[in-house]
């Protein structure tokens, strides 16, 4: 009797149609998975094109053969020169460009949401100016006597600048970093201070050739990136993206201000501190590797909002993808626009970003991004 009852219950359970909620959830997961695969495929195509396009044209087939040789142990017959260009030069440039574009775009999303300021960008916290000072101290002033690399010096300078801005905002706000106005003002003050120090060091200690080299780096350069830089940029970009996605709902609550977020049960100060540190770390690492690349963290978040709205669960990954694609394309243009010359990538992003931001501003309701 008991077996018959159990069998009847099991048959009813199997025959019973799934609940609409389960079907809806399954549909969302399927759609999310398909969109993720499509985004990864688009990013892969962009990386491959970024490797193939350049002053020395390399076919897509050669690119895949080099990758197969290096990653899967294949034995395709490839010209050693082309193999070196693909593996040691262009692949690292494309990957670092993708990581930096994604990291700067996500940092822009975080700062614009937390500070509720449409003009907020990663360099608002003085990180870029501090990285510039650290870089010139190492390369121009000779700090460390050659034992410290320019990337390390720039990273230390970026961290010091953010620490100064955070302390200044904390002191002015009398109790924390919860006052967005104090953070903006402290960031402006810190940026001006470190920019002045950079100019002073270059003027006093640098030759014309040193000044030209450091100015090229300050405008953004991917020429010197190598595999260790790629690993560092990828690690920080992925970790920062995960941290920000875990706080996506809290960022949605900040849309109406910190008081509204607190009323919804969000631990405001902890979330603000965590996300500000994540944005600062991503910006510091990216700037220390490639220099100051403007407009990515300012324009990309606004463009992403026009596509997917303001919900951060969609806005963060879309901004990361758009930032990666934009910087890969900008790197290709910087290498091919003028034959025989590589332009600073920051010049390309500014030439594209400024008109795009003006267009977004003009099309936005009420003239606000």
Tab-separated table of C-alpha atoms in Angstrom:
chain	number	residue	atom	x	y	z
A	1	UNK	CA	0.000	0.000	0.000
A	2	UNK	CA	2.783	2.377	0.929
A	3	UNK	CA	4.685	1.621	-2.278
A	4	UNK	CA	1.589	2.304	-4.354
A	5	UNK	CA	1.076	5.668	-2.625
A	6	UNK	CA	4.695	6.708	-3.136
A	7	UNK	CA	4.547	5.685	-6.790
A	8	UNK	CA	1.350	7.699	-7.255
A	9	UNK	CA	2.923	10.798	-5.694
A	10	UNK	CA	6.038	10.493	-7.868
A	11	UNK	CA	3.952	10.117	-11.032
A	12	UNK	CA	1.911	13.190	-10.123
A	13	UNK	CA	5.082	15.167	-9.470
A	14	UNK	CA	6.627	14.200	-12.809
A	15	UNK	CA	3.430	14.806	-14.725
A	16	UNK	CA	2.780	18.149	-13.047
A	17	UNK	CA	3.894	21.059	-15.296
A	18	UNK	CA	6.656	23.247	-13.899
A	19	UNK	CA	5.588	26.341	-12.057
A	20	UNK	CA	5.574	29.561	-14.127
A	21	UNK	CA	8.170	31.012	-11.778
A	22	UNK	CA	10.562	28.164	-12.513
A	23	UNK	CA	10.051	28.576	-16.251
A	24	UNK	CA	10.666	32.310	-15.944
A	25	UNK	CA	13.846	31.742	-13.917
A	26	UNK	CA	15.082	29.142	-16.386
A	27	UNK	CA	14.420	31.543	-19.236
A	28	UNK	CA	16.370	34.297	-17.497
A	29	UNK	CA	19.328	31.981	-16.866
A	30	UNK	CA	19.274	30.813	-20.486
A	31	UNK	CA	19.101	34.339	-21.816
A	32	UNK	CA	21.857	35.425	-19.465
A	33	UNK	CA	24.062	32.558	-20.564
A	34	UNK	CA	23.502	33.302	-24.239
A	35	UNK	CA	24.250	36.978	-23.739
A	36	UNK	CA	27.433	36.116	-21.836
A	37	UNK	CA	28.594	33.806	-24.624
A	38	UNK	CA	27.798	36.474	-27.209
A	39	UNK	CA	29.748	39.087	-25.255
A	40	UNK	CA	32.757	36.788	-24.874
A	41	UNK	CA	32.603	35.968	-28.585
A	42	UNK	CA	32.497	39.652	-29.498
A	43	UNK	CA	35.452	40.331	-27.214
A	44	UNK	CA	37.406	37.436	-28.763
A	45	UNK	CA	36.761	38.811	-32.260
A	46	UNK	CA	37.945	42.251	-31.152
A	47	UNK	CA	41.148	40.827	-29.635
A	48	UNK	CA	41.910	38.807	-32.773
A	49	UNK	CA	41.339	41.835	-35.001
A	50	UNK	CA	43.462	43.946	-32.664
A	51	UNK	CA	46.280	41.455	-33.138
A	52	UNK	CA	45.880	41.110	-36.916
A	53	UNK	CA	45.556	44.807	-37.797
A	54	UNK	CA	48.686	46.920	-37.708
A	55	UNK	CA	51.494	48.379	-39.724
A	56	UNK	CA	52.581	44.801	-40.450
A	57	UNK	CA	49.478	42.974	-41.653
A	58	UNK	CA	49.060	39.490	-40.177
A	59	UNK	CA	46.309	37.167	-41.326
A	60	UNK	CA	43.706	35.875	-38.891
A	61	UNK	CA	44.800	32.335	-39.752
A	62	UNK	CA	48.365	33.149	-38.698
A	63	UNK	CA	47.052	34.604	-35.448
A	64	UNK	CA	45.200	31.383	-34.615
A	65	UNK	CA	48.194	29.276	-35.610
A	66	UNK	CA	50.470	31.240	-33.266
A	67	UNK	CA	47.939	30.925	-30.437
A	68	UNK	CA	47.636	27.203	-31.086
A	69	UNK	CA	51.413	26.816	-31.027
A	70	UNK	CA	51.776	28.696	-27.757
A	71	UNK	CA	48.685	27.519	-25.894
A	72	UNK	CA	48.048	24.008	-27.212
A	73	UNK	CA	51.526	22.869	-28.227
A	74	UNK	CA	50.662	22.700	-31.935
A	75	UNK	CA	53.442	22.737	-34.515
A	76	UNK	CA	52.235	25.014	-37.268
A	77	UNK	CA	54.973	26.447	-39.448
A	78	UNK	CA	54.876	30.155	-38.650
A	79	UNK	CA	57.405	32.853	-39.485
A	80	UNK	CA	59.354	33.532	-36.245
A	81	UNK	CA	58.990	37.274	-36.790
A	82	UNK	CA	55.208	37.020	-37.068
A	83	UNK	CA	55.131	34.714	-34.055
A	84	UNK	CA	57.071	37.234	-31.995
A	85	UNK	CA	54.851	40.114	-33.119
A	86	UNK	CA	51.664	38.234	-32.287
A	87	UNK	CA	52.656	36.631	-28.981
A	88	UNK	CA	55.030	39.152	-27.408
A	89	UNK	CA	53.695	42.442	-28.755
A	90	UNK	CA	50.180	42.640	-30.107
A	91	UNK	CA	48.467	40.030	-27.945
A	92	UNK	CA	49.697	41.651	-24.751
A	93	UNK	CA	48.639	45.081	-26.049
A	94	UNK	CA	45.156	43.844	-26.917
A	95	UNK	CA	44.645	42.046	-23.606
A	96	UNK	CA	45.925	44.955	-21.510
A	97	UNK	CA	43.790	47.363	-23.536
A	98	UNK	CA	40.713	45.217	-22.877
A	99	UNK	CA	41.445	44.973	-19.141
A	100	UNK	CA	42.177	48.680	-18.780
A	101	UNK	CA	39.097	49.677	-20.750
A	102	UNK	CA	36.897	47.427	-18.639
A	103	UNK	CA	38.461	48.531	-15.342
A	104	UNK	CA	38.254	52.253	-16.088
A	105	UNK	CA	34.661	51.960	-17.345
A	106	UNK	CA	33.533	50.083	-14.227
A	107	UNK	CA	35.329	52.598	-12.010
A	108	UNK	CA	33.427	55.365	-13.780
A	109	UNK	CA	30.122	53.590	-13.165
A	110	UNK	CA	30.899	53.187	-9.469
A	111	UNK	CA	31.980	56.778	-8.905
A	112	UNK	CA	29.077	58.277	-10.851
A	113	UNK	CA	26.633	56.167	-8.849
A	114	UNK	CA	28.157	56.696	-5.409
A	115	UNK	CA	28.845	60.415	-5.844
A	116	UNK	CA	25.644	61.007	-7.856
A	117	UNK	CA	27.675	63.174	-10.181
A	118	UNK	CA	27.399	62.709	-13.954
A	119	UNK	CA	30.893	64.151	-14.435
A	120	UNK	CA	32.608	61.831	-11.967
A	121	UNK	CA	35.385	59.701	-13.477
A	122	UNK	CA	38.222	57.514	-12.153
A	123	UNK	CA	40.769	60.329	-12.196
A	124	UNK	CA	38.590	62.486	-9.956
A	125	UNK	CA	40.214	60.915	-6.888
A	126	UNK	CA	43.658	62.269	-7.767
A	127	UNK	CA	44.929	58.810	-8.715
A	128	UNK	CA	46.143	59.784	-12.165
A	129	UNK	CA	48.004	62.814	-10.860
A	130	UNK	CA	49.637	60.753	-8.108
A	131	UNK	CA	50.688	58.081	-10.610
A	132	UNK	CA	52.252	60.768	-12.783
A	133	UNK	CA	54.257	62.081	-9.849
A	134	UNK	CA	55.456	58.605	-8.921
A	135	UNK	CA	56.456	57.901	-12.515
A	136	UNK	CA	58.500	61.085	-12.917
A	137	UNK	CA	60.159	60.587	-9.537
A	138	UNK	CA	61.496	57.242	-10.776
A	139	UNK	CA	62.299	58.066	-14.391
A	140	UNK	CA	63.290	61.733	-14.210
A	141	UNK	CA	64.456	62.345	-10.651
A	142	UNK	CA	66.086	58.914	-10.414
A	143	UNK	CA	64.355	57.803	-7.212
A	144	UNK	CA	65.394	54.268	-6.319
A	145	UNK	CA	68.575	54.399	-8.405
A	146	UNK	CA	67.137	52.051	-11.019
A	147	UNK	CA	65.891	49.458	-8.530
A	148	UNK	CA	62.271	50.618	-8.918
A	149	UNK	CA	60.429	50.359	-12.226
A	150	UNK	CA	58.277	53.157	-13.584
A	151	UNK	CA	55.160	51.002	-13.169
A	152	UNK	CA	55.938	50.414	-9.487
A	153	UNK	CA	56.645	54.084	-8.912
A	154	UNK	CA	53.398	55.062	-10.621
A	155	UNK	CA	51.395	52.586	-8.545
A	156	UNK	CA	52.904	53.813	-5.278
A	157	UNK	CA	52.225	57.408	-6.300
A	158	UNK	CA	48.615	56.572	-7.171
A	159	UNK	CA	48.044	54.877	-3.803
A	160	UNK	CA	49.614	57.804	-1.923
A	161	UNK	CA	47.431	60.273	-3.809
A	162	UNK	CA	44.254	58.337	-3.033
A	163	UNK	CA	45.253	58.023	0.622
A	164	UNK	CA	45.771	61.796	0.814
A	165	UNK	CA	42.422	62.502	-0.856
A	166	UNK	CA	40.654	60.015	1.435
A	167	UNK	CA	42.201	61.544	4.561
A	168	UNK	CA	41.324	65.051	3.415
A	169	UNK	CA	37.728	64.069	2.634
A	170	UNK	CA	37.479	62.235	5.969
A	171	UNK	CA	38.733	65.252	7.894
A	172	UNK	CA	36.514	67.691	6.008
A	173	UNK	CA	33.472	65.433	6.305
A	174	UNK	CA	33.950	64.919	10.063
A	175	UNK	CA	33.256	61.227	10.165
A	176	UNK	CA	33.818	59.459	6.881
A	177	UNK	CA	33.703	59.381	3.145
A	178	UNK	CA	29.911	59.584	2.961
A	179	UNK	CA	29.814	63.211	1.746
A	180	UNK	CA	30.181	63.164	-2.044
A	181	UNK	CA	30.824	66.890	-2.213
A	182	UNK	CA	33.803	66.593	0.130
A	183	UNK	CA	35.230	63.723	-1.932
A	184	UNK	CA	34.988	65.731	-5.151
A	185	UNK	CA	36.628	68.798	-3.613
A	186	UNK	CA	39.352	66.715	-1.976
A	187	UNK	CA	40.011	64.978	-5.290
A	188	UNK	CA	40.374	68.291	-7.093
A	189	UNK	CA	42.763	69.583	-4.451
A	190	UNK	CA	44.850	66.406	-4.524
A	191	UNK	CA	44.999	66.391	-8.326
A	192	UNK	CA	46.195	69.976	-8.456
A	193	UNK	CA	48.853	69.299	-5.842
A	194	UNK	CA	50.315	66.241	-7.555
A	195	UNK	CA	50.101	67.835	-11.009
A	196	UNK	CA	52.119	70.760	-9.681
A	197	UNK	CA	54.699	68.389	-8.199
A	198	UNK	CA	54.973	66.547	-11.531
A	199	UNK	CA	55.533	69.783	-13.428
A	200	UNK	CA	58.123	70.921	-10.886
A	201	UNK	CA	60.099	67.661	-11.112
A	202	UNK	CA	60.102	67.686	-14.916
A	203	UNK	CA	61.149	71.337	-15.047
A	204	UNK	CA	63.966	70.976	-12.534
A	205	UNK	CA	65.373	67.559	-13.271
A	206	UNK	CA	64.423	66.428	-16.732
A	207	UNK	CA	66.150	66.844	-20.045
A	208	UNK	CA	64.139	67.521	-23.185
A	209	UNK	CA	64.261	63.844	-24.155
A	210	UNK	CA	63.141	62.709	-20.699
A	211	UNK	CA	60.321	65.239	-20.718
A	212	UNK	CA	59.141	64.022	-24.122
A	213	UNK	CA	59.194	60.384	-22.994
A	214	UNK	CA	57.283	61.021	-19.787
A	215	UNK	CA	54.703	63.180	-21.566
A	216	UNK	CA	54.110	60.351	-24.054
A	217	UNK	CA	53.502	57.977	-21.136
A	218	UNK	CA	51.236	60.454	-19.349
A	219	UNK	CA	48.962	60.553	-22.402
A	220	UNK	CA	48.652	56.773	-22.346
A	221	UNK	CA	50.928	54.198	-23.915
A	222	UNK	CA	50.668	50.440	-24.416
A	223	UNK	CA	54.063	50.130	-26.058
A	224	UNK	CA	55.909	48.763	-23.044
A	225	UNK	CA	53.377	46.239	-21.730
A	226	UNK	CA	54.521	42.637	-21.249
A	227	UNK	CA	52.987	39.440	-19.913
A	228	UNK	CA	53.418	40.319	-16.202
A	229	UNK	CA	51.481	43.536	-16.877
A	230	UNK	CA	48.775	41.503	-18.615
A	231	UNK	CA	48.438	39.148	-15.652
A	232	UNK	CA	48.220	42.021	-13.171
A	233	UNK	CA	45.683	43.982	-15.216
A	234	UNK	CA	43.501	40.912	-15.812
A	235	UNK	CA	43.531	39.877	-12.147
A	236	UNK	CA	42.534	43.321	-10.922
A	237	UNK	CA	39.896	43.818	-13.633
A	238	UNK	CA	38.202	40.474	-12.945
A	239	UNK	CA	38.332	40.884	-9.153
A	240	UNK	CA	37.015	44.449	-9.351
A	241	UNK	CA	34.181	43.410	-11.644
A	242	UNK	CA	33.137	40.611	-9.293
A	243	UNK	CA	33.178	42.921	-6.243
A	244	UNK	CA	31.081	45.526	-8.035
A	245	UNK	CA	28.568	42.949	-9.320
A	246	UNK	CA	28.133	41.613	-5.788
A	247	UNK	CA	27.112	45.137	-4.742
A	248	UNK	CA	24.867	45.812	-7.755
A	249	UNK	CA	21.663	45.998	-5.703
A	250	UNK	CA	23.280	48.360	-3.225
A	251	UNK	CA	24.329	50.608	-6.105
A	252	UNK	CA	20.729	50.635	-7.325
A	253	UNK	CA	19.684	51.812	-3.866
A	254	UNK	CA	22.203	54.680	-4.021
A	255	UNK	CA	20.328	56.116	-7.015
A	256	UNK	CA	18.154	58.149	-4.655
A	257	UNK	CA	20.919	59.040	-2.224
A	258	UNK	CA	22.673	57.521	0.753
A	259	UNK	CA	19.771	58.234	3.125
A	260	UNK	CA	17.365	56.288	0.930
A	261	UNK	CA	19.896	53.465	0.648
A	262	UNK	CA	20.213	53.343	4.435
A	263	UNK	CA	16.413	53.220	4.773
A	264	UNK	CA	16.429	50.178	2.480
A	265	UNK	CA	18.848	48.393	4.794
A	266	UNK	CA	22.090	49.026	2.911
A	267	UNK	CA	25.176	49.390	5.165
A	268	UNK	CA	26.045	52.700	3.545
A	269	UNK	CA	29.513	53.395	4.905
A	270	UNK	CA	30.798	49.857	4.440
A	271	UNK	CA	29.498	49.668	0.863
A	272	UNK	CA	30.853	53.105	0.002
A	273	UNK	CA	34.277	52.302	1.400
A	274	UNK	CA	34.429	48.905	-0.330
A	275	UNK	CA	33.416	50.244	-3.725
A	276	UNK	CA	35.595	53.354	-3.506
A	277	UNK	CA	38.583	51.170	-2.666
A	278	UNK	CA	37.748	48.816	-5.547
A	279	UNK	CA	37.477	51.717	-8.009
A	280	UNK	CA	40.661	53.293	-6.674
A	281	UNK	CA	42.625	50.022	-6.877
A	282	UNK	CA	41.477	49.311	-10.443
A	283	UNK	CA	42.341	52.844	-11.534
A	284	UNK	CA	45.716	52.818	-9.773
A	285	UNK	CA	46.773	49.535	-11.377
A	286	UNK	CA	45.594	50.522	-14.859
A	287	UNK	CA	47.198	53.959	-14.734
A	288	UNK	CA	50.473	52.532	-13.429
A	289	UNK	CA	50.599	50.170	-16.427
A	290	UNK	CA	49.427	52.346	-19.322
A	291	UNK	CA	49.405	55.937	-18.071
A	292	UNK	CA	46.463	58.315	-17.917
A	293	UNK	CA	43.875	57.430	-20.576
A	294	UNK	CA	41.029	59.878	-20.437
A	295	UNK	CA	37.327	59.773	-21.295
A	296	UNK	CA	36.932	55.983	-20.942
A	297	UNK	CA	35.556	56.159	-17.409
A	298	UNK	CA	33.528	59.266	-18.231
A	299	UNK	CA	31.879	58.453	-21.566
A	300	UNK	CA	31.424	54.669	-21.520
A	301	UNK	CA	29.091	54.548	-18.464
A	302	UNK	CA	26.778	57.116	-20.041
A	303	UNK	CA	26.750	55.269	-23.364
A	304	UNK	CA	26.000	52.001	-21.551
A	305	UNK	CA	23.081	53.600	-19.680
A	306	UNK	CA	21.546	54.640	-22.986
A	307	UNK	CA	21.650	50.978	-24.075
A	308	UNK	CA	20.609	49.029	-20.962
A	309	UNK	CA	19.278	51.554	-18.456
A	310	UNK	CA	20.432	52.254	-14.914
A	311	UNK	CA	20.119	48.807	-13.274
A	312	UNK	CA	23.673	47.970	-12.246
A	313	UNK	CA	23.357	44.214	-12.711
A	314	UNK	CA	23.223	44.938	-16.448
A	315	UNK	CA	25.091	48.248	-16.474
A	316	UNK	CA	28.349	46.943	-14.955
A	317	UNK	CA	29.035	44.065	-17.390
A	318	UNK	CA	27.882	46.083	-20.417
A	319	UNK	CA	30.134	48.983	-19.408
A	320	UNK	CA	33.049	46.588	-18.971
A	321	UNK	CA	32.487	45.104	-22.445
A	322	UNK	CA	32.090	48.500	-24.109
A	323	UNK	CA	35.185	49.844	-22.371
A	324	UNK	CA	37.244	46.845	-23.479
A	325	UNK	CA	36.076	47.096	-27.091
A	326	UNK	CA	36.605	50.855	-27.175
A	327	UNK	CA	40.179	50.717	-25.907
A	328	UNK	CA	41.133	47.835	-28.228
A	329	UNK	CA	39.816	49.866	-31.182
A	330	UNK	CA	41.597	52.996	-29.946
A	331	UNK	CA	44.866	51.064	-29.715
A	332	UNK	CA	44.499	49.842	-33.307
A	333	UNK	CA	43.834	53.387	-34.499
A	334	UNK	CA	46.815	54.743	-32.548
A	335	UNK	CA	49.110	52.268	-34.345
A	336	UNK	CA	47.711	52.726	-37.850
A	337	UNK	CA	46.531	56.340	-38.130
A	338	UNK	CA	49.982	57.700	-39.008
A	339	UNK	CA	52.241	55.249	-40.877
A	340	UNK	CA	55.482	54.564	-39.047
A	341	UNK	CA	54.392	56.338	-35.867
A	342	UNK	CA	52.509	55.228	-32.764
A	343	UNK	CA	50.329	57.890	-31.177
A	344	UNK	CA	49.550	58.029	-27.450
A	345	UNK	CA	46.314	56.143	-26.978
A	346	UNK	CA	44.955	58.932	-24.783
A	347	UNK	CA	44.957	61.222	-27.815
A	348	UNK	CA	42.654	58.826	-29.676
A	349	UNK	CA	40.289	58.359	-26.735
A	350	UNK	CA	40.031	62.125	-26.291
A	351	UNK	CA	39.411	62.760	-29.999
A	352	UNK	CA	36.598	60.204	-29.954
A	353	UNK	CA	35.358	60.661	-26.400
A	354	UNK	CA	34.882	64.424	-26.386
A	355	UNK	CA	32.469	64.541	-29.380
A	356	UNK	CA	30.627	61.438	-28.156
A	357	UNK	CA	30.166	62.948	-24.696
A	358	UNK	CA	28.909	66.189	-26.268
A	359	UNK	CA	26.416	64.168	-28.340
A	360	UNK	CA	25.216	62.264	-25.255
A	361	UNK	CA	24.835	65.573	-23.408
A	362	UNK	CA	22.768	67.113	-26.206
A	363	UNK	CA	20.483	64.088	-26.538
A	364	UNK	CA	19.958	63.574	-22.813
A	365	UNK	CA	16.647	64.760	-21.311
A	366	UNK	CA	17.011	68.176	-19.716
A	367	UNK	CA	20.617	68.425	-20.890
A	368	UNK	CA	21.874	66.028	-18.191
A	369	UNK	CA	23.861	62.843	-18.983
